[in-house]
Every structure is written in structure tokens, then in C-alpha cells.
Amino acid sequence: APPSPVLGPLVLRPDGAWDLTVKAPAGQTFALESSADLRRWTALGPFIGTGQAEHLSLPSGNSPSRYLRATVP
């Protein structure tokens, strides 16, 4: 099985949005999912890996906490 996507640090910007670095094997399709409570998850993808670290900006949410996970179909 190919390696799973690797999530870097999640950084809250002053405007309330989030910055994230993700690295996934080139050509690998993956999804990011976001949750404020680890019970309800919202899809933020899909994405296709490039083999390089990619910087993503994610919209702000209504919660001061955010959890992320990457899933591979």
C-alpha cells in the first residue's frame, strides 16, 4: 500500500482561516476532513498529491478548535 498523506502543523491565521501543509505521494487521491468535536466530520476535498509538500488555506470555522484527518479511498 502507498504511504498515507502526512499532515503538517495547522496554524491559525489572524483572519481566522487556517494554514496547513500536506504531503502525499504523486497521483494519490485523498480527502481532508475537518471536525470541531471529533464526532461530526466535514469533507474538504478531494485532493491529488504531487509528491511535494503543499500549502493549503482552509476556511475559518465557528469553533476555536479544529481537528483534521486525511482519508484515502
PDB file of C-alpha atoms in Angstrom:
ATOM      1  CA  ALA A   1       0.000   0.000   0.000  1.00  0.00           C
ATOM      2  CA  PRO A   2       1.272   3.507  -0.743  1.00  0.00           C
ATOM      3  CA  PRO A   3       2.192   5.732   2.187  1.00  0.00           C
ATOM      4  CA  SER A   4      -0.585   7.787   3.746  1.00  0.00           C
ATOM      5  CA  PRO A   5      -0.688  11.567   3.342  1.00  0.00           C
ATOM      6  CA  VAL A   6       1.282  13.412   6.017  1.00  0.00           C
ATOM      7  CA  LEU A   7      -0.309  16.444   7.660  1.00  0.00           C
ATOM      8  CA  GLY A   8       1.963  19.213   8.874  1.00  0.00           C
ATOM      9  CA  PRO A   9       1.183  21.763  11.553  1.00  0.00           C
ATOM     10  CA  LEU A  10      -2.169  23.531  11.491  1.00  0.00           C
ATOM     11  CA  VAL A  11      -1.671  27.279  12.022  1.00  0.00           C
ATOM     12  CA  LEU A  12      -4.461  29.737  12.859  1.00  0.00           C
ATOM     13  CA  ARG A  13      -4.041  32.993  10.926  1.00  0.00           C
ATOM     14  CA  PRO A  14      -5.057  36.403  12.347  1.00  0.00           C
ATOM     15  CA  ASP A  15      -8.027  36.495   9.927  1.00  0.00           C
ATOM     16  CA  GLY A  16      -9.419  33.267  11.423  1.00  0.00           C
ATOM     17  CA  ALA A  17      -8.517  30.989   8.489  1.00  0.00           C
ATOM     18  CA  TRP A  18      -6.143  28.049   8.889  1.00  0.00           C
ATOM     19  CA  ASP A  19      -2.941  27.171   7.031  1.00  0.00           C
ATOM     20  CA  LEU A  20      -1.894  23.548   6.641  1.00  0.00           C
ATOM     21  CA  THR A  21       0.952  21.715   4.909  1.00  0.00           C
ATOM     22  CA  VAL A  22       0.148  18.317   3.369  1.00  0.00           C
ATOM     23  CA  LYS A  23       2.438  15.872   1.588  1.00  0.00           C
ATOM     24  CA  ALA A  24       1.029  12.905  -0.325  1.00  0.00           C
ATOM     25  CA  PRO A  25       2.551  10.605  -2.943  1.00  0.00           C
ATOM     26  CA  ALA A  26       2.281  11.906  -6.519  1.00  0.00           C
ATOM     27  CA  GLY A  27      -1.039  10.939  -8.070  1.00  0.00           C
ATOM     28  CA  GLN A  28      -2.595   9.722  -4.808  1.00  0.00           C
ATOM     29  CA  THR A  29      -6.179  10.884  -4.318  1.00  0.00           C
ATOM     30  CA  PHE A  30      -7.037  11.775  -0.749  1.00  0.00           C
ATOM     31  CA  ALA A  31      -9.591  13.798   1.172  1.00  0.00           C
ATOM     32  CA  LEU A  32      -9.188  16.059   4.140  1.00  0.00           C
ATOM     33  CA  GLU A  33     -11.927  16.041   6.733  1.00  0.00           C
ATOM     34  CA  SER A  34     -12.453  18.628   9.457  1.00  0.00           C
ATOM     35  CA  SER A  35     -14.191  18.399  12.827  1.00  0.00           C
ATOM     36  CA  ALA A  36     -14.650  20.650  15.838  1.00  0.00           C
ATOM     37  CA  ASP A  37     -15.685  17.799  18.153  1.00  0.00           C
ATOM     38  CA  LEU A  38     -14.225  14.541  16.700  1.00  0.00           C
ATOM     39  CA  ARG A  39     -17.791  13.233  16.147  1.00  0.00           C
ATOM     40  CA  ARG A  40     -19.023  15.105  13.068  1.00  0.00           C
ATOM     41  CA  TRP A  41     -16.671  15.346  10.082  1.00  0.00           C
ATOM     42  CA  THR A  42     -16.925  17.616   7.033  1.00  0.00           C
ATOM     43  CA  ALA A  43     -15.140  16.781   3.782  1.00  0.00           C
ATOM     44  CA  LEU A  44     -12.682  19.405   2.478  1.00  0.00           C
ATOM     45  CA  GLY A  45     -11.515  17.640  -0.655  1.00  0.00           C
ATOM     46  CA  PRO A  46     -10.728  15.594  -2.655  1.00  0.00           C
ATOM     47  CA  PHE A  47      -7.120  16.454  -3.439  1.00  0.00           C
ATOM     48  CA  ILE A  48      -4.441  14.786  -5.552  1.00  0.00           C
ATOM     49  CA  GLY A  49      -0.921  14.501  -4.140  1.00  0.00           C
ATOM     50  CA  THR A  50       2.065  15.881  -6.028  1.00  0.00           C
ATOM     51  CA  GLY A  51       4.807  14.177  -4.027  1.00  0.00           C
ATOM     52  CA  GLN A  52       5.828  17.595  -2.682  1.00  0.00           C
ATOM     53  CA  ALA A  53       4.681  19.492   0.405  1.00  0.00           C
ATOM     54  CA  GLU A  54       1.661  21.622  -0.484  1.00  0.00           C
ATOM     55  CA  HIS A  55       0.360  24.582   1.488  1.00  0.00           C
ATOM     56  CA  LEU A  56      -3.412  24.805   1.837  1.00  0.00           C
ATOM     57  CA  SER A  57      -5.558  27.576   3.263  1.00  0.00           C
ATOM     58  CA  LEU A  58      -8.708  26.331   4.949  1.00  0.00           C
ATOM     59  CA  PRO A  59     -11.754  28.461   5.763  1.00  0.00           C
ATOM     60  CA  SER A  60     -12.391  29.524   9.313  1.00  0.00           C
ATOM     61  CA  GLY A  61     -14.987  27.717  11.337  1.00  0.00           C
ATOM     62  CA  ASN A  62     -17.206  28.642  14.262  1.00  0.00           C
ATOM     63  CA  SER A  63     -15.053  26.770  16.750  1.00  0.00           C
ATOM     64  CA  PRO A  64     -11.712  27.734  18.309  1.00  0.00           C
ATOM     65  CA  SER A  65     -10.671  24.071  17.942  1.00  0.00           C
ATOM     66  CA  ARG A  66     -10.190  22.173  14.726  1.00  0.00           C
ATOM     67  CA  TYR A  67      -9.214  18.590  14.110  1.00  0.00           C
ATOM     68  CA  LEU A  68      -8.160  17.304  10.702  1.00  0.00           C
ATOM     69  CA  ARG A  69      -7.671  13.888   9.216  1.00  0.00           C
ATOM     70  CA  ALA A  70      -6.693  12.639   5.784  1.00  0.00           C
ATOM     71  CA  THR A  71      -8.503   9.688   4.243  1.00  0.00           C
ATOM     72  CA  VAL A  72      -7.526   7.625   1.224  1.00  0.00           C
ATOM     73  CA  PRO A  73     -10.272   5.889  -0.779  1.00  0.00           C
TER      74      PRO A  73
END
